[in-house]
Tab-separated table of C-alpha atoms in Angstrom:
chain	number	residue	atom	x	y	z
B	1	MET	CA	20.781	10.560	15.193
B	2	LYS	CA	18.016	11.253	12.513
B	3	ASN	CA	15.504	13.760	12.989
B	4	ILE	CA	12.066	12.360	11.924
B	5	ALA	CA	9.368	15.098	11.849
B	6	ILE	CA	5.384	14.356	11.423
B	7	PHE	CA	3.716	16.986	9.888
B	8	LEU	CA	0.079	17.686	10.956
B	9	PHE	CA	-3.070	19.982	10.013
B	10	GLU	CA	-6.278	20.339	11.567
B	11	ASP	CA	-8.652	17.096	11.272
B	12	PHE	CA	-5.788	14.989	10.358
B	13	GLN	CA	-6.144	11.013	10.656
B	14	ILE	CA	-4.725	10.198	14.183
B	15	LEU	CA	-3.125	6.554	13.173
B	16	ASP	CA	-1.500	8.306	10.155
B	17	ALA	CA	0.619	10.028	12.698
B	18	THR	CA	0.769	7.505	15.653
B	19	GLY	CA	1.308	4.425	13.716
B	20	PRO	CA	4.814	5.925	12.357
B	21	ILE	CA	5.569	7.475	15.370
B	22	ALA	CA	5.183	4.347	17.418
B	23	ALA	CA	7.330	2.506	14.802
B	24	PHE	CA	10.171	4.993	15.155
B	25	GLU	CA	9.812	5.084	18.875
B	26	ILE	CA	10.475	1.438	19.138
B	27	ALA	CA	13.215	1.533	16.642
B	28	GLU	CA	14.765	4.104	19.001
B	29	ARG	CA	14.387	1.755	21.913
B	30	ILE	CA	16.085	-1.078	20.121
B	31	ALA	CA	18.723	1.030	18.716
B	32	PRO	CA	19.410	4.009	20.993
B	33	GLY	CA	20.661	7.249	19.269
B	34	SER	CA	18.972	6.395	15.844
B	35	TYR	CA	15.921	8.619	15.837
B	36	HIS	CA	14.566	11.857	17.377
B	37	LEU	CA	10.868	12.518	16.816
B	38	LYS	CA	9.269	15.837	16.238
B	39	VAL	CA	5.596	16.705	15.489
B	40	LEU	CA	5.086	19.925	13.404
B	41	SER	CA	2.383	22.001	12.101
B	42	MET	CA	2.236	25.527	10.645
B	43	GLU	CA	0.991	27.427	13.584
B	44	GLY	CA	2.483	24.956	16.338
B	45	GLY	CA	0.555	24.301	19.439
B	46	THR	CA	-2.287	21.841	19.875
B	47	VAL	CA	-3.789	20.122	16.627
B	48	ARG	CA	-7.067	18.522	16.489
B	49	SER	CA	-7.338	15.262	14.800
B	50	SER	CA	-10.721	14.267	13.016
B	51	SER	CA	-11.443	12.003	15.870
B	52	GLY	CA	-11.229	15.115	18.241
B	53	ILE	CA	-8.119	13.777	20.008
B	54	THR	CA	-5.374	16.510	19.797
B	55	ILE	CA	-1.632	16.287	19.612
B	56	ASP	CA	0.952	18.919	20.642
B	57	SER	CA	3.217	20.306	17.790
B	58	ALA	CA	5.950	22.642	17.248
B	59	ILE	CA	5.970	25.455	14.536
B	60	ALA	CA	7.262	24.136	11.275
B	61	ASP	CA	10.273	25.987	10.103
B	62	SER	CA	12.174	25.243	7.020
B	63	SER	CA	15.564	26.111	8.566
B	64	GLN	CA	15.222	23.076	11.073
B	65	SER	CA	17.607	20.248	10.414
B	66	LEU	CA	15.414	17.312	9.363
B	67	ASP	CA	16.320	14.046	7.838
B	68	THR	CA	12.768	12.975	7.071
B	69	LEU	CA	9.353	14.594	6.995
B	70	ILE	CA	6.115	12.536	6.978
B	71	VAL	CA	3.109	14.348	5.883
B	72	VAL	CA	-0.136	12.770	7.387
B	73	GLY	CA	-3.420	12.522	5.653
B	74	GLY	CA	-6.985	12.668	6.776
B	75	LYS	CA	-10.338	14.725	6.428
B	76	GLY	CA	-8.461	17.857	6.557
B	77	SER	CA	-6.270	17.241	3.596
B	78	ARG	CA	-8.675	18.727	1.283
B	79	GLN	CA	-8.367	22.006	2.990
B	80	ALA	CA	-4.729	21.824	4.009
B	81	MET	CA	-3.628	21.214	0.254
B	82	HIS	CA	-4.915	24.738	-0.454
B	83	ASP	CA	-2.841	26.433	2.297
B	84	HIS	CA	-0.378	28.194	0.627
B	85	GLU	CA	1.946	28.556	3.561
B	86	SER	CA	1.813	24.577	3.863
B	87	THR	CA	2.759	23.984	0.513
B	88	ALA	CA	5.400	26.653	0.475
B	89	TYR	CA	6.994	25.053	3.402
B	90	LEU	CA	6.931	21.445	1.769
B	91	ARG	CA	8.604	22.887	-1.254
B	92	ALA	CA	11.324	24.538	0.779
B	93	ARG	CA	11.778	21.214	2.733
B	94	ALA	CA	12.221	19.384	-0.280
B	95	GLU	CA	15.563	21.325	-0.884
B	96	ASN	CA	17.033	20.437	2.325
B	97	THR	CA	15.406	17.248	3.603
B	98	ARG	CA	16.737	13.654	2.658
B	99	ARG	CA	13.309	12.136	2.557
B	100	LEU	CA	9.904	13.728	2.058
B	101	CYS	CA	6.999	11.165	2.832
B	102	SER	CA	3.357	11.030	2.882
B	103	VAL	CA	0.739	8.614	4.533
B	104	CYS	CA	-2.599	8.285	2.874
B	105	SER	CA	-4.063	11.542	1.511
B	106	GLY	CA	-1.019	13.378	2.691
B	107	ALA	CA	0.044	12.722	-0.919
B	108	PHE	CA	-2.228	15.627	-2.028
B	109	LEU	CA	-0.369	18.190	0.138
B	110	LEU	CA	2.811	16.934	-1.595
B	111	ALA	CA	1.045	17.031	-5.055
B	112	ALA	CA	-0.251	20.674	-4.348
B	113	ALA	CA	3.391	21.674	-3.612
B	114	GLY	CA	4.402	20.421	-7.207
B	115	LEU	CA	6.632	17.598	-5.541
B	116	LEU	CA	4.957	14.598	-7.263
B	117	GLU	CA	4.939	15.879	-10.981
B	118	GLY	CA	6.192	13.236	-13.269
B	119	LYS	CA	6.630	10.722	-10.240
B	120	ARG	CA	5.055	7.571	-9.353
B	121	ALA	CA	2.856	7.749	-6.194
B	122	THR	CA	0.207	6.082	-4.254
B	123	THR	CA	-2.738	7.220	-1.753
B	124	HIS	CA	-5.740	5.608	-0.072
B	125	TRP	CA	-7.389	3.502	-2.714
B	126	HIS	CA	-10.650	5.470	-2.255
B	127	ARG	CA	-9.134	8.752	-3.195
B	128	SER	CA	-6.657	7.552	-5.933
B	129	GLU	CA	-8.912	8.699	-8.861
B	130	GLU	CA	-9.189	12.115	-7.280
B	131	LEU	CA	-5.580	12.368	-7.165
B	132	GLN	CA	-5.081	11.534	-10.569
B	133	ARG	CA	-7.897	13.826	-11.918
B	134	LEU	CA	-6.467	16.927	-9.967
B	135	PHE	CA	-2.768	16.174	-10.916
B	136	PRO	CA	-2.735	14.338	-14.272
B	137	ALA	CA	1.250	14.708	-14.312
B	138	ILE	CA	1.354	12.143	-11.409
B	139	ARG	CA	1.614	8.486	-12.345
B	140	VAL	CA	-0.727	7.249	-9.684
B	141	GLU	CA	-0.636	3.599	-8.634
B	142	ALA	CA	-3.581	2.896	-6.655
B	143	ASP	CA	-2.874	-0.541	-5.902
B	144	ARG	CA	0.217	-0.290	-3.870
B	145	ILE	CA	1.123	-0.057	-0.246
B	146	HIS	CA	3.843	2.251	-0.576
B	147	ILE	CA	6.000	3.676	-3.316
B	148	ARG	CA	9.693	5.209	-3.459
B	149	ASP	CA	10.411	7.581	-6.358
B	150	GLY	CA	13.736	8.982	-5.744
B	151	THR	CA	13.781	11.011	-2.492
B	152	ILE	CA	9.952	10.949	-2.238
B	153	TRP	CA	8.017	8.173	-0.558
B	154	THR	CA	4.199	7.931	-0.581
B	155	SER	CA	1.917	5.221	0.992
B	156	ALA	CA	-1.542	4.000	0.985
B	157	GLY	CA	-4.347	4.655	3.851
B	158	ILE	CA	-4.019	4.672	7.413
B	159	SER	CA	-2.318	1.610	8.652
B	160	ALA	CA	0.259	1.716	5.561
B	161	GLY	CA	1.938	4.406	7.494
B	162	ILE	CA	3.337	1.716	9.697
B	163	ASP	CA	4.514	-0.192	6.522
B	164	LEU	CA	6.082	3.021	5.248
B	165	ALA	CA	7.785	3.502	8.668
B	166	LEU	CA	9.232	-0.247	8.775
B	167	ALA	CA	10.595	0.483	5.167
B	168	LEU	CA	12.142	3.758	6.120
B	169	THR	CA	13.751	1.794	9.294
B	170	ALA	CA	15.052	-1.008	7.118
B	171	GLU	CA	16.730	1.484	4.996
B	172	ASP	CA	18.209	3.261	7.830
B	173	LEU	CA	19.144	0.491	10.202
B	174	GLY	CA	18.846	-2.755	8.333
B	175	GLU	CA	16.399	-5.651	7.901
B	176	ALA	CA	16.908	-7.043	11.365
B	177	ILE	CA	16.075	-3.976	13.500
B	178	ALA	CA	12.908	-3.251	11.280
B	179	LYS	CA	11.901	-6.890	11.818
B	180	ARG	CA	12.223	-6.573	15.605
B	181	VAL	CA	10.128	-3.482	15.349
B	182	ALA	CA	7.338	-5.408	13.649
B	183	GLN	CA	7.558	-8.069	16.101
B	184	GLN	CA	7.068	-5.641	18.966
B	185	MET	CA	4.097	-4.029	17.179
B	186	VAL	CA	2.707	-7.422	16.282
B	187	VAL	CA	2.338	-6.523	12.647
B	188	TYR	CA	3.558	-8.135	9.143
B	189	TYR	CA	7.077	-7.897	8.559
B	190	ARG	CA	6.632	-6.344	6.175
B	191	ARG	CA	4.050	-5.858	3.554
B	192	PRO	CA	6.081	-5.212	0.235
B	193	GLY	CA	5.331	-1.996	-1.318
B	194	GLY	CA	3.832	-3.539	-4.317
B	195	GLN	CA	1.251	-5.628	-2.417
B	196	SER	CA	-2.427	-4.811	-2.949
B	197	GLN	CA	-4.214	-2.482	-0.749
B	198	PHE	CA	-7.433	-4.450	-0.816
B	199	SER	CA	-9.007	-7.821	-1.673
B	200	ALA	CA	-9.678	-8.183	-5.329
B	201	LEU	CA	-13.042	-10.143	-4.594
B	202	ALA	CA	-14.294	-7.326	-2.327
B	203	GLU	CA	-13.204	-4.693	-4.738
B	204	LEU	CA	-14.783	-6.427	-8.074
B	205	GLY	CA	-17.942	-7.253	-6.107
B	206	SER	CA	-18.490	-3.880	-4.399
B	207	ASP	CA	-20.714	-2.254	-6.989
B	208	ALA	CA	-21.545	-5.325	-9.162
B	209	THR	CA	-24.347	-6.898	-7.370
B	210	SER	CA	-25.598	-8.714	-10.546
B	211	PHE	CA	-22.450	-10.654	-10.635
B	212	SER	CA	-21.909	-11.334	-6.826
B	213	SER	CA	-22.329	-15.133	-7.107
B	214	LEU	CA	-20.222	-15.346	-10.168
B	215	PHE	CA	-17.160	-13.867	-8.460
B	216	GLU	CA	-17.311	-16.523	-5.742
B	217	TYR	CA	-17.685	-19.005	-8.537
B	218	MET	CA	-14.676	-17.670	-10.365
B	219	ARG	CA	-12.410	-17.738	-7.093
B	220	THR	CA	-13.396	-21.373	-6.453
B	221	HIS	CA	-12.583	-22.745	-10.026
B	222	LEU	CA	-9.493	-20.888	-10.668
B	223	SER	CA	-7.724	-23.959	-11.912
B	224	GLU	CA	-10.235	-24.092	-14.964
B	225	ARG	CA	-9.796	-22.038	-18.194
B	226	LEU	CA	-12.725	-19.871	-17.059
B	227	THR	CA	-13.590	-18.483	-20.701
B	228	VAL	CA	-16.188	-15.983	-21.415
B	229	GLU	CA	-18.335	-18.715	-22.786
B	230	GLN	CA	-17.949	-20.796	-19.483
B	231	LEU	CA	-18.906	-17.768	-17.258
B	232	ALA	CA	-21.890	-16.723	-19.400
B	233	ALA	CA	-23.108	-20.323	-19.349
B	234	HIS	CA	-22.829	-20.252	-15.445
B	235	ILE	CA	-25.266	-17.132	-15.139
B	236	ALA	CA	-27.414	-18.085	-18.162
B	237	MET	CA	-26.243	-15.457	-20.471
B	238	SER	CA	-25.138	-15.238	-24.132
B	239	PRO	CA	-21.366	-14.734	-24.329
B	240	ARG	CA	-21.747	-11.390	-26.166
B	241	ASN	CA	-24.426	-10.215	-23.701
B	242	PHE	CA	-22.497	-11.164	-20.713
B	243	ALA	CA	-19.055	-9.798	-21.810
B	244	ARG	CA	-20.801	-6.499	-22.472
B	245	ALA	CA	-22.754	-6.307	-19.083
B	246	PHE	CA	-19.638	-7.344	-17.147
B	247	VAL	CA	-17.475	-4.483	-18.555
B	248	ARG	CA	-20.447	-2.148	-18.106
B	249	GLU	CA	-20.973	-3.074	-14.450
B	250	VAL	CA	-17.644	-4.046	-13.109
B	251	GLY	CA	-15.542	-1.719	-15.330
B	252	ILE	CA	-12.893	-4.383	-16.625
B	253	SER	CA	-13.250	-7.425	-18.718
B	254	PRO	CA	-13.902	-10.964	-17.466
B	255	ALA	CA	-10.372	-11.932	-18.309
B	256	LYS	CA	-9.014	-9.189	-16.290
B	257	ALA	CA	-11.194	-10.109	-13.310
B	258	VAL	CA	-10.037	-13.658	-13.536
B	259	GLU	CA	-6.497	-12.732	-13.708
B	260	ARG	CA	-6.990	-10.333	-10.523
B	261	LEU	CA	-8.422	-13.178	-8.682
B	262	ARG	CA	-5.641	-15.727	-9.678
B	263	LEU	CA	-3.171	-13.171	-8.582
B	264	GLU	CA	-4.476	-12.544	-5.160
B	265	VAL	CA	-4.805	-16.280	-4.319
B	266	ALA	CA	-1.502	-16.993	-5.919
B	267	ARG	CA	0.269	-14.283	-3.950
B	268	GLU	CA	-1.246	-15.406	-0.736
B	269	ARG	CA	-0.063	-19.007	-1.365
B	270	VAL	CA	3.489	-17.858	-2.272
B	271	GLU	CA	3.634	-15.652	0.609
B	272	THR	CA	2.383	-18.167	3.337
B	273	SER	CA	3.289	-21.665	2.236
B	274	ARG	CA	6.198	-23.617	0.834
B	275	GLU	CA	4.234	-25.161	-1.990
B	276	PRO	CA	6.241	-25.157	-5.360
B	277	ILE	CA	5.716	-22.273	-7.530
B	278	GLU	CA	4.920	-24.516	-10.262
B	279	GLN	CA	2.228	-26.058	-8.356
B	280	ILE	CA	0.883	-22.759	-7.223
B	281	ALA	CA	0.860	-21.700	-10.896
B	282	SER	CA	-1.136	-24.673	-12.116
B	283	SER	CA	-3.759	-24.860	-9.366
B	284	THR	CA	-4.598	-21.314	-9.714
B	285	GLY	CA	-4.971	-21.354	-13.375
B	286	PHE	CA	-1.783	-19.790	-14.725
B	287	ASN	CA	-0.451	-23.308	-15.726
B	288	ASP	CA	3.009	-21.810	-16.908
B	289	PRO	CA	4.896	-20.553	-14.165
B	290	GLU	CA	6.553	-18.070	-16.628
B	291	ARG	CA	3.099	-16.676	-17.245
B	292	MET	CA	2.639	-16.324	-13.445
B	293	ARG	CA	5.892	-14.559	-12.939
B	294	ARG	CA	5.303	-12.053	-15.692
B	295	ALA	CA	1.769	-11.287	-14.136
B	296	PHE	CA	3.531	-10.874	-10.710
B	297	VAL	CA	6.210	-8.501	-12.094
B	298	ARG	CA	3.328	-6.400	-13.881
B	299	HIS	CA	1.194	-6.091	-10.802
B	300	PHE	CA	3.306	-6.438	-7.633
B	301	GLY	CA	6.612	-5.124	-9.164
B	302	GLN	CA	8.476	-8.340	-8.222
B	303	PRO	CA	8.415	-12.039	-9.251
B	304	PRO	CA	6.870	-14.834	-6.838
B	305	GLN	CA	10.235	-15.981	-5.489
B	306	ALA	CA	11.093	-12.440	-4.379
B	307	LEU	CA	7.911	-12.219	-2.322
B	308	ARG	CA	8.528	-15.710	-0.863
B	309	ARG	CA	12.050	-14.596	0.239
B	310	VAL	CA	10.605	-11.603	2.199
B	311	TYR	CA	7.813	-13.567	3.869
B	312	ALA	CA	10.148	-16.710	4.611
B	313	GLN	CA	12.733	-14.825	6.496
B	314	PRO	CA	13.507	-16.284	9.905
B	315	ASN	CA	12.407	-14.331	12.970
B	316	THR	CA	14.888	-13.417	15.721
B	317	ALA	CA	14.459	-16.836	17.276
B	318	GLY	CA	15.669	-18.345	14.067
B	319	SER	CA	12.439	-20.080	13.177
B	320	LEU	CA	10.231	-19.479	10.015
B	321	ARG	CA	6.890	-17.734	10.230
B	322	SER	CA	4.019	-20.319	10.585
B	323	LYS	CA	2.619	-20.942	7.221
B	324	GLN	CA	-0.951	-20.769	8.753
B	325	HIS	CA	-0.327	-17.635	10.554
B	326	PRO	CA	1.780	-15.086	8.778
B	327	PHE	CA	1.534	-12.660	11.694
B	328	ILE	CA	4.860	-12.531	13.816
B	329	LYS	CA	4.189	-13.259	17.430
């Protein structure tokens, strides 16, 4: 039996804690004797979440026998990361705990404890720039669901804690058990760690109101070349002025924006259909399957075929997921 502990602080995000707790609880029901859950805090007792709902906790003690410690995130992480007792506890735990993990902004506590230096890590996309600025020695990868670097696991915001718990369960108990947990929770089994945290279209268009209509045009014409000249003509600008204004407002070049949109559409089709990879590459504007493969590896950490294998695994009844509805029922 593995002791799994959830570490709380005042004003934590409740789903950061309850999501993984539910996943491990279900895993224990499926495979009795696998997990024992604990909820810890520095002072013990009742801990208030940012929603006002409280959870009881035991006092965190570095001498306790733990297999895995998961540090939650939330509004209170900004204060908790400056608590010297908390960071000292996490450093001590790193010496005698097999896995140290964080959900969302819980990564800030691990970083403040010096446990992420020189490592790859992720957090909620909204706070990734802050994490990189405060801790420049960390290789922050904002566009990831979860990342494992050695014995440290970090995950993205809120619901990504469930993805993290499923990945930990798969490592401990095997893919079949983790899949059954996902089925019981009615969630994706399972978003690969390299999958994007958010929609490229929504992200690119969030602040760039001048180009809102252009983004939709780009997405619906991905099979075309979409050169700077073509895009500039679509919004009646000269290519030079367009390229300059686009970088200033969006933050990346038009070519990079097109590639991100192509990757998002291609990934969705790779994961949810049986369409040939060559056909997907052609219809999304990559044209060459090898070019698409290199882009997938660069952005998602694995080639299209690997992502397809994850999403094409049969469920416990032996049938494939519906290509229209990738949620497991």
